[in-house]
Coordinates of C-alpha atoms and ligand atoms in Angstrom, one line a residue:
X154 CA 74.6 -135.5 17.8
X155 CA 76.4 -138.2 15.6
X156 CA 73.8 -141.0 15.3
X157 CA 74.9 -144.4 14.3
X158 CA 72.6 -147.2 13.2
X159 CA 73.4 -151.3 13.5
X160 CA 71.4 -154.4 12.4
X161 CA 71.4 -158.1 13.4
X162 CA 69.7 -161.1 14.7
X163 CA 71.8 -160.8 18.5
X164 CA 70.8 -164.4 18.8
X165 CA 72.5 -166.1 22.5
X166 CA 74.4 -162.8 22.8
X167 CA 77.7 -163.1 22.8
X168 CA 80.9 -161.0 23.5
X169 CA 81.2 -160.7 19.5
X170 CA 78.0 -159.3 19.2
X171 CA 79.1 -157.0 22.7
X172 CA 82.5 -155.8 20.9
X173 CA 80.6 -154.8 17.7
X174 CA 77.7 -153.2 19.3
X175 CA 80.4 -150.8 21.5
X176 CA 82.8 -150.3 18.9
X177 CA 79.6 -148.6 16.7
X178 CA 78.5 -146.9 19.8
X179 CA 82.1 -145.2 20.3
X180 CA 81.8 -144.0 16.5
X181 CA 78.8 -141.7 17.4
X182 CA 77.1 -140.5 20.3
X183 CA 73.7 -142.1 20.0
X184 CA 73.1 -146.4 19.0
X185 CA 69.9 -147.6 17.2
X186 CA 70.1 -151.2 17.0
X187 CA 67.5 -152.8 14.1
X188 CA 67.2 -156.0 15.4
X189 CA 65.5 -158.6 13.1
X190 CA 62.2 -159.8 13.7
X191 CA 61.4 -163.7 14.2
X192 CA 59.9 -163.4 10.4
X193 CA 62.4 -161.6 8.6
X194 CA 65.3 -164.6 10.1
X195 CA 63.1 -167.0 8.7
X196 CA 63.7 -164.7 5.3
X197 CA 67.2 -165.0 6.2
X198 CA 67.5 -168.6 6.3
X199 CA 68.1 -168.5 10.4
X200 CA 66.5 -169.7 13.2
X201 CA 67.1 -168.3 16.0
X202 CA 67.2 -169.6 19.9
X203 CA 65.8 -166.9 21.4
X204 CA 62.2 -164.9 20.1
X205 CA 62.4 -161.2 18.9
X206 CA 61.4 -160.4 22.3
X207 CA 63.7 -162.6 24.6
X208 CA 66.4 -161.1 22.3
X209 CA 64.9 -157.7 22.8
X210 CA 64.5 -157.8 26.2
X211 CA 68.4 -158.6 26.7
X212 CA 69.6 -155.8 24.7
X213 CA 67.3 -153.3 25.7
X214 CA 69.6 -154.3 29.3
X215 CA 72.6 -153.3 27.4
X216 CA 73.0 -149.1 28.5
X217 CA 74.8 -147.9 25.7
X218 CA 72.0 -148.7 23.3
X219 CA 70.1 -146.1 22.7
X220 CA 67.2 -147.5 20.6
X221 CA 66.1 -150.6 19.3
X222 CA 63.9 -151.3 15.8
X223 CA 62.5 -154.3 14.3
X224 CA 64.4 -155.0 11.3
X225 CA 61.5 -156.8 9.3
X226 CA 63.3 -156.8 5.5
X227 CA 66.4 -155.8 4.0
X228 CA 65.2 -152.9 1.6
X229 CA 64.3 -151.1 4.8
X230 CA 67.8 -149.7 6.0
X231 CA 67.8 -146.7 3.4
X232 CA 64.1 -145.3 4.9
X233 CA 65.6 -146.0 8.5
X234 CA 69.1 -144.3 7.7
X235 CA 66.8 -141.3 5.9
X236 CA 63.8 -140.7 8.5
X237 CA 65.9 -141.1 11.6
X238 CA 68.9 -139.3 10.6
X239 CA 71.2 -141.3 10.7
X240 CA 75.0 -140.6 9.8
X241 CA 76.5 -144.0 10.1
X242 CA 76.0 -147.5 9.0
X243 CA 77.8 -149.6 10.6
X244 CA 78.3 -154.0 10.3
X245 CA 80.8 -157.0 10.7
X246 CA 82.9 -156.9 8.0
X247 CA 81.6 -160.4 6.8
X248 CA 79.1 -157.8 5.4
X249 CA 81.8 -156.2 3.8
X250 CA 80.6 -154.3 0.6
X251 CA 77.1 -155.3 0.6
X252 CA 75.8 -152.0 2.0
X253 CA 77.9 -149.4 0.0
X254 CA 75.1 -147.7 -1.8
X255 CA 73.0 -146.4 1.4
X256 CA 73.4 -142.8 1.6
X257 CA 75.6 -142.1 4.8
X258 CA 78.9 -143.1 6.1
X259 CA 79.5 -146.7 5.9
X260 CA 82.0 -148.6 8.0
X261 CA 82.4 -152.4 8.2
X262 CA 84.4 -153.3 11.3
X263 CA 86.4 -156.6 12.0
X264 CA 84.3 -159.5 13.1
X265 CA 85.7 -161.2 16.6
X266 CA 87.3 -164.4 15.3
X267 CA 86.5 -167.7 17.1
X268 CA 82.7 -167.1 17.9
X269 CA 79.5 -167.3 16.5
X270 CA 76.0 -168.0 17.9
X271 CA 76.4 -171.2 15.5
X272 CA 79.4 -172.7 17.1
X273 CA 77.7 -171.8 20.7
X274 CA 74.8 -173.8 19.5
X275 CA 77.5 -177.2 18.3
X276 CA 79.2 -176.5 22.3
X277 CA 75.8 -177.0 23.7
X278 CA 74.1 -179.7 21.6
X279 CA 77.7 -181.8 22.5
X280 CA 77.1 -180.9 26.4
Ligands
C2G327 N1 79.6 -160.1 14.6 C1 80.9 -159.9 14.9 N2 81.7 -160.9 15.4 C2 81.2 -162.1 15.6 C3 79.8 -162.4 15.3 C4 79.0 -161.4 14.8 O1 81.4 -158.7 14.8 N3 82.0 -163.1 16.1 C5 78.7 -159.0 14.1 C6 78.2 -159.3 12.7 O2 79.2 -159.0 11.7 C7 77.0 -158.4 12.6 C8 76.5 -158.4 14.1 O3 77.6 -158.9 14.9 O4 77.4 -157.1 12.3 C9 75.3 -159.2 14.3 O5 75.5 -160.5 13.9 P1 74.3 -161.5 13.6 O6 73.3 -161.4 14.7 O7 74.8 -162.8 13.1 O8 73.6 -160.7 12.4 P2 73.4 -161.1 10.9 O9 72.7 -162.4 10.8 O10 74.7 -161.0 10.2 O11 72.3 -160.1 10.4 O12 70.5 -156.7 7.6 C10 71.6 -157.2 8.3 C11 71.4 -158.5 9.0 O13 70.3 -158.4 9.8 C12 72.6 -158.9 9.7

């Protein structure tokens, strides 16, 4: 079985998010999503709408996900990749590079131009 690992805030989901969660689920045959914790955005200089578990709660509705893990800092991708076997890495390409050194495949795929959880966040403060 061909596991494949992801990681991201999947703040106000959106069909960007969507396209690059079911392009990395067609590369394998089993999805683990680390999704980062409330804490660890604050780390990464985001706030987000929606709490770890409103955000958890609507992917854990998405059926091609297989499993879901809090992503709580960035050194912990190489222990994930390692203790759940993991054979691909996979992120937006806006991450393009950043990841090379962990030890399985890595693949960077094309970001969906024209939407971002930021510009959803302009639309509605202007509505
Ligand atoms: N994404 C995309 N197209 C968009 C927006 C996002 O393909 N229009 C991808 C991003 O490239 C990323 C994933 O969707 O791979 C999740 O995006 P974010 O929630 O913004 O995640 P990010 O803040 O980039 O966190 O350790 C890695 C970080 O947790 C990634």
């Amino acid at each position: 079985m061909k596991k494949v690992i992801t990681y991201g805030t999947f703040d106000l989901l959106h069909y960007g998010h969507i396209l690059l969660l079911q392009r990395a689920k067609e590369l394998g045959d089993h999805l683990t999503v680390g999704l980062s914790t409330d804490s660890f955005n604050t780390l990464k200089g985001k706030q987000s709408y929606m709490s770890f578990s409103e955000r958890k709660d609507i992917l854990e509705s998405i059926k091609f996900i297989d499993k879901i893990i809090p992503e709580e800092n960035w050194s912990q991708k190489a222990k994930d990749i390692k203790e759940r076997k993991i054979d691909i890495f996979v992120m937006g390409d806006d991450w393009s590079g950043k990841f090379d050194q962990l030890e399985c495949e890595v693949i960077y795929l094309p970001r969906t131009p024209k939407i971002s959880t930021s510009s959803i966040k302009e639309v509605i403060k202007v509505l």
